[in-house]
């Protein structure tokens, strides 16, 4: 059975950015429902279990280019006391629209916390090494929900 819309596809993957492994694992996803990056799903379409696929995604095809203006300075004493505010730590802030927006701490200087709202992989070119390890039809319930059930 090949990778096609409305099928549950299991992949084993390694993600590298500039030669360094930033993520790896094995996961099932529902193909054709925007569960993965669209360009990655497109590259997997038509493959079958056992196939190995190398996918090279530009920032535009992945998490977008970095917006140099999506940075801010927050006050350290407005963070909850129990959290550790250190470079690399990730938090959520509620935007003016009520939506939660993730940000990453870049540096802490006195009471100033410099943060970046860009996706951590914004601006990165992604190299995926993917092996398709399984394909099965999705259940009606999975199709209704738009995601895989355990
Ligand atoms: Zn569900």
PDB file of C-alpha atoms and ligand atoms in Angstrom:
ATOM      1  CA  UNK A   1       0.000   0.000   0.000  1.00  0.00           C
ATOM      2  CA  UNK A   2       1.419   3.404  -0.995  1.00  0.00           C
ATOM      3  CA  UNK A   3       1.419   6.713   0.829  1.00  0.00           C
ATOM      4  CA  UNK A   4      -1.759   8.549  -0.206  1.00  0.00           C
ATOM      5  CA  UNK A   5      -4.387  10.851   1.312  1.00  0.00           C
ATOM      6  CA  UNK A   6      -6.546   9.361   4.093  1.00  0.00           C
ATOM      7  CA  UNK A   7      -3.995   6.687   4.951  1.00  0.00           C
ATOM      8  CA  UNK A   8      -2.108   6.405   8.223  1.00  0.00           C
ATOM      9  CA  UNK A   9       1.595   6.461   7.424  1.00  0.00           C
ATOM     10  CA  UNK A  10       4.329   5.587   9.905  1.00  0.00           C
ATOM     11  CA  UNK A  11       7.751   7.102   9.310  1.00  0.00           C
ATOM     12  CA  UNK A  12      11.121   6.786  10.987  1.00  0.00           C
ATOM     13  CA  UNK A  13      12.967  10.043  10.509  1.00  0.00           C
ATOM     14  CA  UNK A  14      16.119  11.972  11.250  1.00  0.00           C
ATOM     15  CA  UNK A  15      16.064  15.732  10.884  1.00  0.00           C
ATOM     16  CA  UNK A  16      19.344  17.547  10.359  1.00  0.00           C
ATOM     17  CA  UNK A  17      20.059  21.254  10.160  1.00  0.00           C
ATOM     18  CA  UNK A  18      23.498  22.098   8.767  1.00  0.00           C
ATOM     19  CA  UNK A  19      24.595  18.514   9.362  1.00  0.00           C
ATOM     20  CA  UNK A  20      23.531  18.412  13.008  1.00  0.00           C
ATOM     21  CA  UNK A  21      20.744  16.109  14.197  1.00  0.00           C
ATOM     22  CA  UNK A  22      18.019  18.241  15.784  1.00  0.00           C
ATOM     23  CA  UNK A  23      15.225  15.663  15.946  1.00  0.00           C
ATOM     24  CA  UNK A  24      14.641  11.993  15.283  1.00  0.00           C
ATOM     25  CA  UNK A  25      12.058   9.372  16.015  1.00  0.00           C
ATOM     26  CA  UNK A  26       9.249   7.304  14.605  1.00  0.00           C
ATOM     27  CA  UNK A  27       5.704   8.545  14.287  1.00  0.00           C
ATOM     28  CA  UNK A  28       2.407   7.712  12.641  1.00  0.00           C
ATOM     29  CA  UNK A  29       0.480  10.524  10.946  1.00  0.00           C
ATOM     30  CA  UNK A  30      -2.634  10.909   8.846  1.00  0.00           C
ATOM     31  CA  UNK A  31      -1.513  11.746   5.292  1.00  0.00           C
ATOM     32  CA  UNK A  32      -3.197  14.655   3.508  1.00  0.00           C
ATOM     33  CA  UNK A  33      -4.510  16.395   6.627  1.00  0.00           C
ATOM     34  CA  UNK A  34      -1.681  18.894   7.258  1.00  0.00           C
ATOM     35  CA  UNK A  35      -0.285  16.832  10.130  1.00  0.00           C
ATOM     36  CA  UNK A  36       3.233  17.270   8.710  1.00  0.00           C
ATOM     37  CA  UNK A  37       4.843  20.057   6.712  1.00  0.00           C
ATOM     38  CA  UNK A  38       3.079  20.080   3.341  1.00  0.00           C
ATOM     39  CA  UNK A  39       6.310  19.792   1.313  1.00  0.00           C
ATOM     40  CA  UNK A  40       7.351  16.777   3.381  1.00  0.00           C
ATOM     41  CA  UNK A  41       4.009  15.029   2.797  1.00  0.00           C
ATOM     42  CA  UNK A  42       4.309  15.758  -0.932  1.00  0.00           C
ATOM     43  CA  UNK A  43       7.755  14.136  -1.048  1.00  0.00           C
ATOM     44  CA  UNK A  44       6.449  10.993   0.646  1.00  0.00           C
ATOM     45  CA  UNK A  45       3.385  10.598  -1.593  1.00  0.00           C
ATOM     46  CA  UNK A  46       3.429   7.373  -3.632  1.00  0.00           C
ATOM     47  CA  UNK A  47       6.146   5.688  -1.562  1.00  0.00           C
ATOM     48  CA  UNK A  48       5.639   2.392   0.220  1.00  0.00           C
ATOM     49  CA  UNK A  49       6.985   0.686   3.350  1.00  0.00           C
ATOM     50  CA  UNK A  50      10.735   0.093   3.091  1.00  0.00           C
ATOM     51  CA  UNK A  51      11.326   3.158   0.913  1.00  0.00           C
ATOM     52  CA  UNK A  52      13.923   5.629   2.085  1.00  0.00           C
ATOM     53  CA  UNK A  53      13.411   9.220   1.073  1.00  0.00           C
ATOM     54  CA  UNK A  54      15.710  12.200   1.490  1.00  0.00           C
ATOM     55  CA  UNK A  55      13.897  15.520   1.613  1.00  0.00           C
ATOM     56  CA  UNK A  56      15.559  18.909   1.513  1.00  0.00           C
ATOM     57  CA  UNK A  57      13.259  21.772   2.541  1.00  0.00           C
ATOM     58  CA  UNK A  58      14.023  25.455   2.138  1.00  0.00           C
ATOM     59  CA  UNK A  59      12.982  27.771   5.006  1.00  0.00           C
ATOM     60  CA  UNK A  60      10.004  28.853   2.887  1.00  0.00           C
ATOM     61  CA  UNK A  61       8.869  25.209   2.583  1.00  0.00           C
ATOM     62  CA  UNK A  62       9.501  24.585   6.289  1.00  0.00           C
ATOM     63  CA  UNK A  63       9.089  27.047   9.165  1.00  0.00           C
ATOM     64  CA  UNK A  64       9.485  30.278   7.230  1.00  0.00           C
ATOM     65  CA  UNK A  65      12.194  32.881   7.141  1.00  0.00           C
ATOM     66  CA  UNK A  66      13.232  34.559  10.367  1.00  0.00           C
ATOM     67  CA  UNK A  67      11.442  37.836  11.124  1.00  0.00           C
ATOM     68  CA  UNK A  68      14.071  40.115  12.716  1.00  0.00           C
ATOM     69  CA  UNK A  69      11.293  42.233  14.234  1.00  0.00           C
ATOM     70  CA  UNK A  70       9.658  39.345  16.128  1.00  0.00           C
ATOM     71  CA  UNK A  71      11.746  40.006  19.222  1.00  0.00           C
ATOM     72  CA  UNK A  72      10.933  41.749  22.484  1.00  0.00           C
ATOM     73  CA  UNK A  73      12.297  42.693  25.883  1.00  0.00           C
ATOM     74  CA  UNK A  74      10.224  41.463  28.830  1.00  0.00           C
ATOM     75  CA  UNK A  75      10.642  42.091  32.551  1.00  0.00           C
ATOM     76  CA  UNK A  76      12.151  39.220  34.506  1.00  0.00           C
ATOM     77  CA  UNK A  77       9.998  39.862  37.587  1.00  0.00           C
ATOM     78  CA  UNK A  78       6.834  39.257  35.515  1.00  0.00           C
ATOM     79  CA  UNK A  79       7.771  35.598  34.937  1.00  0.00           C
ATOM     80  CA  UNK A  80       6.376  33.077  37.457  1.00  0.00           C
ATOM     81  CA  UNK A  81       8.812  32.565  40.332  1.00  0.00           C
ATOM     82  CA  UNK A  82       9.062  28.793  39.914  1.00  0.00           C
ATOM     83  CA  UNK A  83      10.347  28.873  36.340  1.00  0.00           C
ATOM     84  CA  UNK A  84      13.983  29.056  35.321  1.00  0.00           C
ATOM     85  CA  UNK A  85      14.483  31.921  32.884  1.00  0.00           C
ATOM     86  CA  UNK A  86      17.653  30.989  31.018  1.00  0.00           C
ATOM     87  CA  UNK A  87      18.761  31.278  27.370  1.00  0.00           C
ATOM     88  CA  UNK A  88      17.038  28.619  25.276  1.00  0.00           C
ATOM     89  CA  UNK A  89      14.055  28.234  27.630  1.00  0.00           C
ATOM     90  CA  UNK A  90      10.691  28.319  25.879  1.00  0.00           C
ATOM     91  CA  UNK A  91       7.486  29.878  27.193  1.00  0.00           C
ATOM     92  CA  UNK A  92       4.079  30.961  25.967  1.00  0.00           C
ATOM     93  CA  UNK A  93       2.721  34.487  26.035  1.00  0.00           C
ATOM     94  CA  UNK A  94      -0.860  35.481  25.348  1.00  0.00           C
ATOM     95  CA  UNK A  95      -1.002  37.840  22.382  1.00  0.00           C
ATOM     96  CA  UNK A  96      -3.453  40.738  21.999  1.00  0.00           C
ATOM     97  CA  UNK A  97      -5.718  38.385  20.034  1.00  0.00           C
ATOM     98  CA  UNK A  98      -5.822  35.922  22.956  1.00  0.00           C
ATOM     99  CA  UNK A  99      -3.754  33.363  21.017  1.00  0.00           C
ATOM    100  CA  UNK A 100      -0.840  31.699  22.817  1.00  0.00           C
ATOM    101  CA  UNK A 101       2.455  32.506  21.121  1.00  0.00           C
ATOM    102  CA  UNK A 102       5.616  30.566  21.858  1.00  0.00           C
ATOM    103  CA  UNK A 103       8.853  32.420  22.444  1.00  0.00           C
ATOM    104  CA  UNK A 104      12.434  31.537  23.279  1.00  0.00           C
ATOM    105  CA  UNK A 105      14.648  33.325  25.795  1.00  0.00           C
ATOM    106  CA  UNK A 106      17.749  34.696  24.052  1.00  0.00           C
ATOM    107  CA  UNK A 107      19.505  36.408  26.976  1.00  0.00           C
ATOM    108  CA  UNK A 108      18.873  37.750  30.465  1.00  0.00           C
ATOM    109  CA  UNK A 109      20.468  41.055  31.502  1.00  0.00           C
ATOM    110  CA  UNK A 110      19.452  42.239  34.949  1.00  0.00           C
ATOM    111  CA  UNK A 111      15.660  42.510  34.907  1.00  0.00           C
ATOM    112  CA  UNK A 112      15.582  42.474  31.090  1.00  0.00           C
ATOM    113  CA  UNK A 113      14.699  39.260  29.322  1.00  0.00           C
ATOM    114  CA  UNK A 114      15.391  39.390  25.578  1.00  0.00           C
ATOM    115  CA  UNK A 115      13.072  37.001  23.768  1.00  0.00           C
ATOM    116  CA  UNK A 116      12.467  35.810  20.202  1.00  0.00           C
ATOM    117  CA  UNK A 117       9.002  34.892  18.910  1.00  0.00           C
ATOM    118  CA  UNK A 118      10.323  33.219  15.742  1.00  0.00           C
ATOM    119  CA  UNK A 119       9.902  29.448  15.460  1.00  0.00           C
ATOM    120  CA  UNK A 120      13.201  27.888  16.639  1.00  0.00           C
ATOM    121  CA  UNK A 121      13.625  26.450  13.115  1.00  0.00           C
ATOM    122  CA  UNK A 122      12.681  29.664  11.281  1.00  0.00           C
ATOM    123  CA  UNK A 123      15.301  30.417   8.626  1.00  0.00           C
ATOM    124  CA  UNK A 124      16.635  26.855   8.725  1.00  0.00           C
ATOM    125  CA  UNK A 125      17.019  24.560   5.745  1.00  0.00           C
ATOM    126  CA  UNK A 126      15.818  21.124   6.828  1.00  0.00           C
ATOM    127  CA  UNK A 127      17.316  17.826   5.719  1.00  0.00           C
ATOM    128  CA  UNK A 128      15.029  14.898   6.429  1.00  0.00           C
ATOM    129  CA  UNK A 129      16.068  11.283   6.077  1.00  0.00           C
ATOM    130  CA  UNK A 130      12.815   9.365   6.158  1.00  0.00           C
ATOM    131  CA  UNK A 131      11.982   5.687   5.975  1.00  0.00           C
ATOM    132  CA  UNK A 132       8.373   4.699   5.456  1.00  0.00           C
ATOM    133  CA  UNK A 133       7.753   1.888   7.934  1.00  0.00           C
ATOM    134  CA  UNK A 134       4.010   1.379   7.573  1.00  0.00           C
ATOM    135  CA  UNK A 135       0.892   2.382   5.660  1.00  0.00           C
ATOM    136  CA  UNK A 136      -2.694   1.449   6.537  1.00  0.00           C
ATOM    137  CA  UNK A 137      -6.137   2.864   5.744  1.00  0.00           C
ATOM    138  CA  UNK A 138      -7.389   5.378   8.320  1.00  0.00           C
ATOM    139  CA  UNK A 139     -10.478   4.549  10.367  1.00  0.00           C
ATOM    140  CA  UNK A 140     -13.630   6.660   9.824  1.00  0.00           C
ATOM    141  CA  UNK A 141     -13.065   8.152  13.290  1.00  0.00           C
ATOM    142  CA  UNK A 142      -9.502   9.180  12.451  1.00  0.00           C
ATOM    143  CA  UNK A 143     -10.699  10.802   9.220  1.00  0.00           C
ATOM    144  CA  UNK A 144     -13.403  12.700  11.117  1.00  0.00           C
ATOM    145  CA  UNK A 145     -10.843  13.980  13.649  1.00  0.00           C
ATOM    146  CA  UNK A 146      -8.085  14.639  11.127  1.00  0.00           C
ATOM    147  CA  UNK A 147      -5.422  12.826  13.153  1.00  0.00           C
ATOM    148  CA  UNK A 148      -4.196   9.392  14.132  1.00  0.00           C
ATOM    149  CA  UNK A 149      -5.569   7.497  17.123  1.00  0.00           C
ATOM    150  CA  UNK A 150      -3.346   5.244  19.204  1.00  0.00           C
TER     151      UNK A 150
HETATM  152 ZN1  LIG B   1      -9.211  12.267  17.702  1.00  0.00          ZN
END
